[in-house]
XYZ file of C-alpha atoms in Angstrom:
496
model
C 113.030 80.117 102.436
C 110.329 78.326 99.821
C 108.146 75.927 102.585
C 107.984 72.124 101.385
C 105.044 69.317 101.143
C 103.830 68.287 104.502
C 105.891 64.645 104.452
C 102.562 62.820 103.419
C 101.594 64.789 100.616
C 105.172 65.035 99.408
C 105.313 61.389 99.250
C 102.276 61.550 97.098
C 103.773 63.762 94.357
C 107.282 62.145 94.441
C 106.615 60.645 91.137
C 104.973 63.162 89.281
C 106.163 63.530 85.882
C 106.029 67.219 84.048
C 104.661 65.997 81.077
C 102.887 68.830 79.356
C 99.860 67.615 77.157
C 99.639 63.977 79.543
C 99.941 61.092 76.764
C 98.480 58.201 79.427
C 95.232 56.810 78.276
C 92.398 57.487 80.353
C 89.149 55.451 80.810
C 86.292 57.168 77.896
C 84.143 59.195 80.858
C 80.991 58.810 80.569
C 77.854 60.558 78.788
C 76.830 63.525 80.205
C 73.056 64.301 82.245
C 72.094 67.388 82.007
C 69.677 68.423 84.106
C 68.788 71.612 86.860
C 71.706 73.883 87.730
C 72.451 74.143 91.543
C 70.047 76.326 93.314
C 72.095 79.169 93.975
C 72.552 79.368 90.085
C 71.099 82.287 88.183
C 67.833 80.907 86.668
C 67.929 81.417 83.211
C 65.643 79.528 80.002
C 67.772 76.943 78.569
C 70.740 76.952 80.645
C 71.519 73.156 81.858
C 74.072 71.250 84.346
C 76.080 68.293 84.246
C 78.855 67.204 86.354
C 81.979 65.262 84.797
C 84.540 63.238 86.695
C 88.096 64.310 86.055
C 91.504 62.593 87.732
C 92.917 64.628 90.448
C 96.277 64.026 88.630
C 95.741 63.652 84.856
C 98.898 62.063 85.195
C 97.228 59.417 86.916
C 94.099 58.538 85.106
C 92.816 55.613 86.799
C 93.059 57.766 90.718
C 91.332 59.749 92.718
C 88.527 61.555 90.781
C 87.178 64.813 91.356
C 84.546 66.775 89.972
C 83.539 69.427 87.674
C 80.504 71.315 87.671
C 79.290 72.481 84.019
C 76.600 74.535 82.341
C 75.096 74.320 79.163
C 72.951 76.935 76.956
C 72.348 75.073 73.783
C 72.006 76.672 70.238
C 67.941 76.453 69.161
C 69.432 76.140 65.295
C 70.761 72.493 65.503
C 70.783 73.313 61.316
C 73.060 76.359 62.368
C 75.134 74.759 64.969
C 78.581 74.450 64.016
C 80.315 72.865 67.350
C 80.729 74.238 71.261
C 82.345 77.229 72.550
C 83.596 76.835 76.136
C 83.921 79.947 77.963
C 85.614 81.765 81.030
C 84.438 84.637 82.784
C 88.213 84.803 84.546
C 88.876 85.014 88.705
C 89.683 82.471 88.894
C 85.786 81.958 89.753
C 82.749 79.824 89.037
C 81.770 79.787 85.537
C 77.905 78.006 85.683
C 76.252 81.489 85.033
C 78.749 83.160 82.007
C 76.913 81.368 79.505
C 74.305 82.977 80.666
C 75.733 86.389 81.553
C 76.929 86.378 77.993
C 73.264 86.134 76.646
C 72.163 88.304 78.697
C 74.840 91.219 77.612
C 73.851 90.652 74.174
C 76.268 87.712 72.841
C 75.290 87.979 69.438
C 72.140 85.939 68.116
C 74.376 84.337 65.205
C 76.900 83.362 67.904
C 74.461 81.342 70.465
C 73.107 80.073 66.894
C 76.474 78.567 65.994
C 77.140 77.291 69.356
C 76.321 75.046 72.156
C 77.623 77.859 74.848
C 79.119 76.314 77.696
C 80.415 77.150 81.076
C 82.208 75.108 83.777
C 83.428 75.547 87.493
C 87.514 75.288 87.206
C 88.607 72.394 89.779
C 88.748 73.824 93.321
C 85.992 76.280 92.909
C 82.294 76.491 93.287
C 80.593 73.417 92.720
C 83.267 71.429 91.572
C 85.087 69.644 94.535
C 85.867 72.874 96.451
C 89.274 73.379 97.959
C 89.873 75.420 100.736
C 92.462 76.896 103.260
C 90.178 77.375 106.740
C 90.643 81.272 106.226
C 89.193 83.923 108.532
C 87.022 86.919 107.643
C 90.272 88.702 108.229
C 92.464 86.761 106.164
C 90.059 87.319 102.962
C 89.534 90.822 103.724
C 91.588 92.396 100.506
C 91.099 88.865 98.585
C 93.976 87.724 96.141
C 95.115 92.104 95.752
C 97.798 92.715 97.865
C 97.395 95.752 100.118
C 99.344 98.771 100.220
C 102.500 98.850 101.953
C 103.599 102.136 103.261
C 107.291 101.253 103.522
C 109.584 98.024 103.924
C 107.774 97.535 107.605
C 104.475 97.231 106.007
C 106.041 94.704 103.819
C 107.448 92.758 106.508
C 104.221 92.530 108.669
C 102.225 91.637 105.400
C 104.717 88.862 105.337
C 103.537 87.355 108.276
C 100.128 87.214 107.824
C 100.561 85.868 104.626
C 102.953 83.096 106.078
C 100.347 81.764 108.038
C 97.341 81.834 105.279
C 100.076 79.279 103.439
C 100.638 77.255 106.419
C 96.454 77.224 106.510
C 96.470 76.189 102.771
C 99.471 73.442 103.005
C 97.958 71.932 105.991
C 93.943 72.314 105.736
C 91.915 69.050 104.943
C 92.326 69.789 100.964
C 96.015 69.984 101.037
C 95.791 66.847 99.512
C 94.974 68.731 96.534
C 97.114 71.468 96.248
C 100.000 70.160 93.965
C 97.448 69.270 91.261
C 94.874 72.781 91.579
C 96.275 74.796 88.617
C 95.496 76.350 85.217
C 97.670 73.548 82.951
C 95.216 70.788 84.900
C 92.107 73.097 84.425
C 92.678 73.281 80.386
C 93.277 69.388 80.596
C 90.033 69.278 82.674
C 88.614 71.361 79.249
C 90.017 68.730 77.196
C 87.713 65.916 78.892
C 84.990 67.973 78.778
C 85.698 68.171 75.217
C 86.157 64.615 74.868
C 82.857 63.963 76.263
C 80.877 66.543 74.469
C 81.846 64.753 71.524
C 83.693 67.109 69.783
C 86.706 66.951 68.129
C 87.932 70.487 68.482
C 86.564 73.365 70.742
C 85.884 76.989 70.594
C 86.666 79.155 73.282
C 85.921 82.508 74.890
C 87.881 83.404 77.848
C 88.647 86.854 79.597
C 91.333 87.928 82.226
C 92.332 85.063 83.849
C 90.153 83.393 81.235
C 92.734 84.326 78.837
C 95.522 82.463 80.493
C 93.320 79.585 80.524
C 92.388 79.761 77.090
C 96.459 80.483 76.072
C 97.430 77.272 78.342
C 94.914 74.783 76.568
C 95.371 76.365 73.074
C 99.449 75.776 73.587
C 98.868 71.833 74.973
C 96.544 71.374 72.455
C 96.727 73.330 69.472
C 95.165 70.614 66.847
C 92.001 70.398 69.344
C 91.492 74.303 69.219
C 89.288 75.824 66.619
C 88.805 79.447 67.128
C 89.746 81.126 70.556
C 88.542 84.500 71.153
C 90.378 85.835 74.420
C 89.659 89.035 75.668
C 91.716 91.224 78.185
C 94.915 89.776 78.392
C 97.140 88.607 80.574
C 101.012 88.129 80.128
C 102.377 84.642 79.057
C 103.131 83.840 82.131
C 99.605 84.122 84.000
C 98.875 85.201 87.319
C 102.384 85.549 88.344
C 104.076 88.097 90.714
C 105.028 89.975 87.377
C 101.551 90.221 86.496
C 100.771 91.283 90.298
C 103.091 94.083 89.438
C 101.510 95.137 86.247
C 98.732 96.439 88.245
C 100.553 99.419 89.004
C 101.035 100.190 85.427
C 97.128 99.128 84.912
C 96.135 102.213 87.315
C 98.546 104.717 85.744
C 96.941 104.167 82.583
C 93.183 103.845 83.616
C 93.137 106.625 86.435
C 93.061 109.583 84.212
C 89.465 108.539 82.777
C 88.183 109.031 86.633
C 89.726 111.661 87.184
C 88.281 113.759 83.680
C 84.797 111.635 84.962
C 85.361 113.411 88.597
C 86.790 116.643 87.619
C 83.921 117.541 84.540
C 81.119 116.517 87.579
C 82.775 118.478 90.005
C 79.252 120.300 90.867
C 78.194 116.811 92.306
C 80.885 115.360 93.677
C 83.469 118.704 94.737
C 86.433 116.269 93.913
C 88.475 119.131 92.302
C 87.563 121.380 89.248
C 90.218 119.958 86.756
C 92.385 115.996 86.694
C 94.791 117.240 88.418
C 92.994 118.302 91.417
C 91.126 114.993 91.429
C 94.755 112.926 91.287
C 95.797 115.361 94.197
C 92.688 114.871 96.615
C 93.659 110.528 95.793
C 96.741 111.330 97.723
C 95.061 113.828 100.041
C 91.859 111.185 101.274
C 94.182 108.239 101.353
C 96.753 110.141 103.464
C 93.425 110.981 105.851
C 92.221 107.552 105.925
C 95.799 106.520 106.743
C 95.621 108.983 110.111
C 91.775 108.617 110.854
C 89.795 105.405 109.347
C 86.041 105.635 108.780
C 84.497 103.243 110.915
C 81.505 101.645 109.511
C 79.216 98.231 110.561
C 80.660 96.711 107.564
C 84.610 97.252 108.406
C 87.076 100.008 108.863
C 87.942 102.317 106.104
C 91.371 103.248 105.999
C 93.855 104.170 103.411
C 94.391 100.666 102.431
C 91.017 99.888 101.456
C 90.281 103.222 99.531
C 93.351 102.297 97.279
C 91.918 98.602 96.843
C 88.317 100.130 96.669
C 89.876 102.730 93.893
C 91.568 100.245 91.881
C 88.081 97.622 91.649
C 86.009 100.180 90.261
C 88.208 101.678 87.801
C 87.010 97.990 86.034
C 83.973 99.660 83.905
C 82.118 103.233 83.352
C 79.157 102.559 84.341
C 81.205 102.152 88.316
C 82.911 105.626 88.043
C 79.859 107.172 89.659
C 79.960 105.364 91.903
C 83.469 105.690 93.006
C 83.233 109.349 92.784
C 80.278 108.866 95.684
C 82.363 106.882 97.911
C 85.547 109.115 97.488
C 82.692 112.345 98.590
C 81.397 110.217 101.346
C 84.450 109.246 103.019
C 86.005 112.587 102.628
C 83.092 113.296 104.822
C 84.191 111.025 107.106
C 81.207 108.425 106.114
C 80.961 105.079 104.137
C 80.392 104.183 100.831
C 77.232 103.651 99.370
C 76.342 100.781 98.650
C 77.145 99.071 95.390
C 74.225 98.933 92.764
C 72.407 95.543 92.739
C 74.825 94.764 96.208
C 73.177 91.721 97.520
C 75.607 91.083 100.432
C 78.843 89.918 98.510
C 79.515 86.832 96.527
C 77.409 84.169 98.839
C 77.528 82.076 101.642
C 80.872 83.018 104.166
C 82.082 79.831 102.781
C 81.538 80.457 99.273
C 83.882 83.468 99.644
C 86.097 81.453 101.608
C 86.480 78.882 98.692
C 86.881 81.994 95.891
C 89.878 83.064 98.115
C 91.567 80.138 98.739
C 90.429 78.590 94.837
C 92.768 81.223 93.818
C 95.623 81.147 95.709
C 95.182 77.324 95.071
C 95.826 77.921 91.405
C 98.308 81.117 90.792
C 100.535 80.018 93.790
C 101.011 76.161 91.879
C 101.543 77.947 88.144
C 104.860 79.106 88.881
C 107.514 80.210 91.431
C 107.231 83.544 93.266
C 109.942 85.509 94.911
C 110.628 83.545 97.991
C 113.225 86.834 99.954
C 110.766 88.834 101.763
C 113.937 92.001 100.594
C 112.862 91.192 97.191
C 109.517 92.514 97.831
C 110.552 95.493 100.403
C 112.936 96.604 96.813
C 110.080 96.483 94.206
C 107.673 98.303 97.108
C 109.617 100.787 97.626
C 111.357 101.326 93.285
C 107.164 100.703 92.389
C 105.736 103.009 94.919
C 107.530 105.446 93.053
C 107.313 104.857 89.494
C 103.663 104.260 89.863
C 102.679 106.565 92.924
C 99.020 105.410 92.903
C 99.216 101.481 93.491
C 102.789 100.751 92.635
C 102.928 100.139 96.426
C 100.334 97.259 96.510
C 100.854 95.640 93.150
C 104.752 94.250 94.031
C 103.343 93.948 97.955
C 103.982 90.120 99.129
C 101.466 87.085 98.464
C 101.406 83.668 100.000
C 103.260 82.380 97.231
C 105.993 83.405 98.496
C 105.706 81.165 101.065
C 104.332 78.185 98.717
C 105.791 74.293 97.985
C 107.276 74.754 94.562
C 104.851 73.963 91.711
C 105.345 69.826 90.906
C 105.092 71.308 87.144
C 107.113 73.795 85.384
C 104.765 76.883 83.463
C 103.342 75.912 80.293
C 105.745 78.380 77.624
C 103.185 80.261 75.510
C 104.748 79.899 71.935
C 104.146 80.576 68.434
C 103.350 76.811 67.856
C 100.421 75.840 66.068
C 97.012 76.749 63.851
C 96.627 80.563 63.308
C 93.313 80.754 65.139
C 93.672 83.355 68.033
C 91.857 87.110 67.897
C 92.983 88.949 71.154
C 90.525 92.208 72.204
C 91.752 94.369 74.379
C 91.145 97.964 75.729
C 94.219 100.364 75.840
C 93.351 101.152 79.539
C 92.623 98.356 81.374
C 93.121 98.252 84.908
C 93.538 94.731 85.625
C 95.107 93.276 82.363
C 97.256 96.008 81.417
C 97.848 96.607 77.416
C 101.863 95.821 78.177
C 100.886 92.121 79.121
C 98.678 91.694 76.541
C 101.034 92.918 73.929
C 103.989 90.430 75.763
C 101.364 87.945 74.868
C 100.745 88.622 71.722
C 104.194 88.463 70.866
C 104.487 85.007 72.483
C 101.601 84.038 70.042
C 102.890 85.207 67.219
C 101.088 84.521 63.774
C 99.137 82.786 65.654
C 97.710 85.466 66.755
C 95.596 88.936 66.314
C 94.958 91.518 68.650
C 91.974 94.088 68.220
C 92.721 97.055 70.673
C 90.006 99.263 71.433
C 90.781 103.239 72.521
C 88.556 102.292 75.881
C 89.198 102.179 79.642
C 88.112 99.517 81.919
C 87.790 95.695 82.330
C 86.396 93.613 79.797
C 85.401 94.197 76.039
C 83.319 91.502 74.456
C 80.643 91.445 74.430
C 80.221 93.780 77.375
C 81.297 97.422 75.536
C 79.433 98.820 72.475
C 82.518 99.645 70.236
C 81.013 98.363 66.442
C 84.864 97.884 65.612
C 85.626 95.715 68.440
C 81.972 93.971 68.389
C 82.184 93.125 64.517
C 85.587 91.740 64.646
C 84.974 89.268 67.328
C 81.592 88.649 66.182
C 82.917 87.522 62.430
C 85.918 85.761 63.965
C 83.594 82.892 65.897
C 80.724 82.398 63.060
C 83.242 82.761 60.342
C 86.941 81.917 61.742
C 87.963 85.219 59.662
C 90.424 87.258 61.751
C 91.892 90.783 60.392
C 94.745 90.482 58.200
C 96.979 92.388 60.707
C 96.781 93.974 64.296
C 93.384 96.338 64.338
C 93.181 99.420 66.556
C 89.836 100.572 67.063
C 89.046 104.214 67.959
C 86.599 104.795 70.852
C 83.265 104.041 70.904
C 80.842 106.823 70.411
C 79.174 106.510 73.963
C 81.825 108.062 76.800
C 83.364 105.101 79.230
């Protein structure tokens, strides 16, 4: 059974109207201050912070206000400058240091020219007024991925645990602001920010969850979006438990480059001479982990977390050697490595706390999950065979299943609007399968393209080195020109 509103906060959404675009008229915020980032930002030359005050409700313009952290990098060519281009680095996570990430992986010259870049917290996360569901180290241990479930018992325990991190969220001191933490309120957050930039129409950049974003605020405001570049795709329907599922079908496709990686070093790593061999040791070390975990200072290696640990760093090449060290280690009984450039995770214990909870904040308000914990123990047990290596965790059970419903219904992705969409997207993407982004694109219709890119791995602009890929994104923000139909680009030249 779906859990409802603690009485008090119930009471405070009873008259919450789902009205899509929000037609009340709200005060003119004020001028923006830019000035230092927060300390724990990446320094970088020319990258500036503001903060903007945003309702809680947009439906409710003159109530509580919260805020929103955001980031500037502006263009050196004011004679060049043709407007702003928000951007999205997906998560859901902070998004101070993307303008700067983007610069620093080469964002073309002409495009930080042409733009002011800029970057923003969404509401909930980072330094924007944080939410958070008191969880413990334990409760964040596989983050917002499911775990694998061995069978409908697994299922059933995983149930209970993620009961209670619900009951944590619906009941800790932010619950206040749970009905109104979600991706329709973050692209009408993007429309003040707009608003007080100045500008009557934005650009945008957005990737995986990014490109939800981007579709939501494109959709509620089509004649106030200029050209939106969104790159790795999800479905229409965002992070739902359909798109959960989809990661299943994300590691089907995407495994095979690991295991040629794995199989053509087998001198280094002994992972098995050909794919095949490498796809049966998967089964064989997770099977061992399952029986005998590695214990380590930093946690307990077991099955579970080689699978989760598998399907995170199938997100880029440069990670495969990686992965192909920690598979030899632990079939050695020993840790992992540690990551290149590890630092110690993502921050403070209660920045990771707020990443964690941010998100469930946000996915579990877009849109009504399965609430029969059968449902899930059915799609375990049909995905764990149709997708042997993660069906088993992607259709696993998430606190949203335990969740108020949503005070809002899901913003409908349609075919509504200015032809000014260019999707990228590699063929073999782990996260973002190519099935949701072409469910998307047909959502989009003419108002869309899609550039797909005969790649593997997480991300394509401008983080990959395929010219096709590059040049088409590239001439779609300085010039608004898009390809006249659907592009496939072959692979690039260097192997991923």
């Amino acid at each position: 059974m779906r859990r409802t509103l603690p009485t008090a906060l119930a009471a405070a959404v009873l008259a919450a109207a789902a009205v899509p675009g929000i037609s009340l008229a709200a005060a003119a915020p004020r001028a923006l201050e830019w000035g230092p980032c927060p300390a724990d930002v990446t320094p970088s030359t020319g990258l500036q912070c503001s903060k903007l005050s945003v309702p809680l409700d947009h439906r409710n313009p003159g109530g509580q206000q919260i805020e929103i952290e955001i980031s500037r990098l502006a263009s050196k060519k004011p004679e060049k400058r043709r407007g702003v281009l928000l951007t999205n680095p997906g998560g859901p996570s902070s998004g101070l240091n993307y303008p700067a990430q983007l610069a620093q992986f080469s964002l073309p010259q002409e495009v930080l020219d042409s733009y002011d870049v800029i970057g923003f917290d969404p509401r909930g996360i980072g330094h924007s007024t944080p939410v958070t569901c008191g969880l413990s180290a334990e409760q964040q241990k596989y983050g917002n991925v499911p775990p694998y479930a061995r069978d409908g018992a697994d299922v059933a325990k995983h149930a209970e645990e993620v009961k209670e991190i619900a009951e944590k969220c619906t009941t800790s001191k932010t619950a206040s602001m749970l009905p109104y933490i979600s991706t329709a309120n973050t692209a009408r957050d993007m429309d003040r920010i707009r608003e007080v930039l100045g500008e009557s129409k934005i650009s945008y950049a957005g990737s995986s969850w990014g490109t939800h974003l981007g579709a939501v605020y494109t959709t509620l405001f089509p004649q106030r979006s200029d050209r939106f570049l969104l790159d790795s795709n999800l479905a229409p329907g965002g992070w739902d438990y359909p798109s959960d599922r989809l990661y299943s079908q994300g590691v089907e496709d995407r495994f095979p480059d690991f295991a040629k990686y794995a199989a053509a070093n087998d001198r280094e790593y002994h992972l098995g001479a050909t794919p095949e061999q490498v796809t049966a040791k998967y089964f064989a070390l997770a099977a061992q982990l399952d029986r005998k975990p590695v214990e380590a200072p930093d946690g307990r290696y077991d099955g579970t977390l080689f699978r989760l640990i598998t399907f995170s760093q199938l997100y880029g090449g440069p990670q495969l050697p990686w992965l192909a060290k920690a598979w030899q280690a632990l079939s050695a009984g020993q840790p992992p490595p540690p990551l290149p450039g590890e630092t110690g995770g993502v921050g403070s214990p209660e920045v990771a706390e707020n990443l964690v909870s941010g998100r469930y904040y946000i996915i579990c308000s877009d849109s009504r999950w399965p609430t029969s914990v059968q449902t899930y123990q059915r799609n375990v047990a049909a995905d764990r065979i149709r997708y042997p290596l993660f069906g088993a965790a992607g259709a696993n059970i998430q606190p949203c299943a335990f969740w108020p419903d949503p005070i809002e219904a899901p913003v409908q992705i349609g075919d509504r609007g200015p032809s000014n969409v260019l999707m990228v997207q590699n063929l073999r993407d782990p996260a973002t399968p190519l099935a949701g982004a072409r469910k998307l694109r047909q959502a989009f219709g003419d108002r869309a393209r899609m550039v797909t890119v005969d790649a593997g791995g997480h991300g394509v602009y401008p983080f990959t080195h395929n010219e096709c890929a590059q040049y088409a994104a590239t001439t779609f923000l300085t010039t608004g020109e898009r390809p006249e139909q659907d592009l496939a680009c072959s692979a690039a030249a260097e192997p991923r």
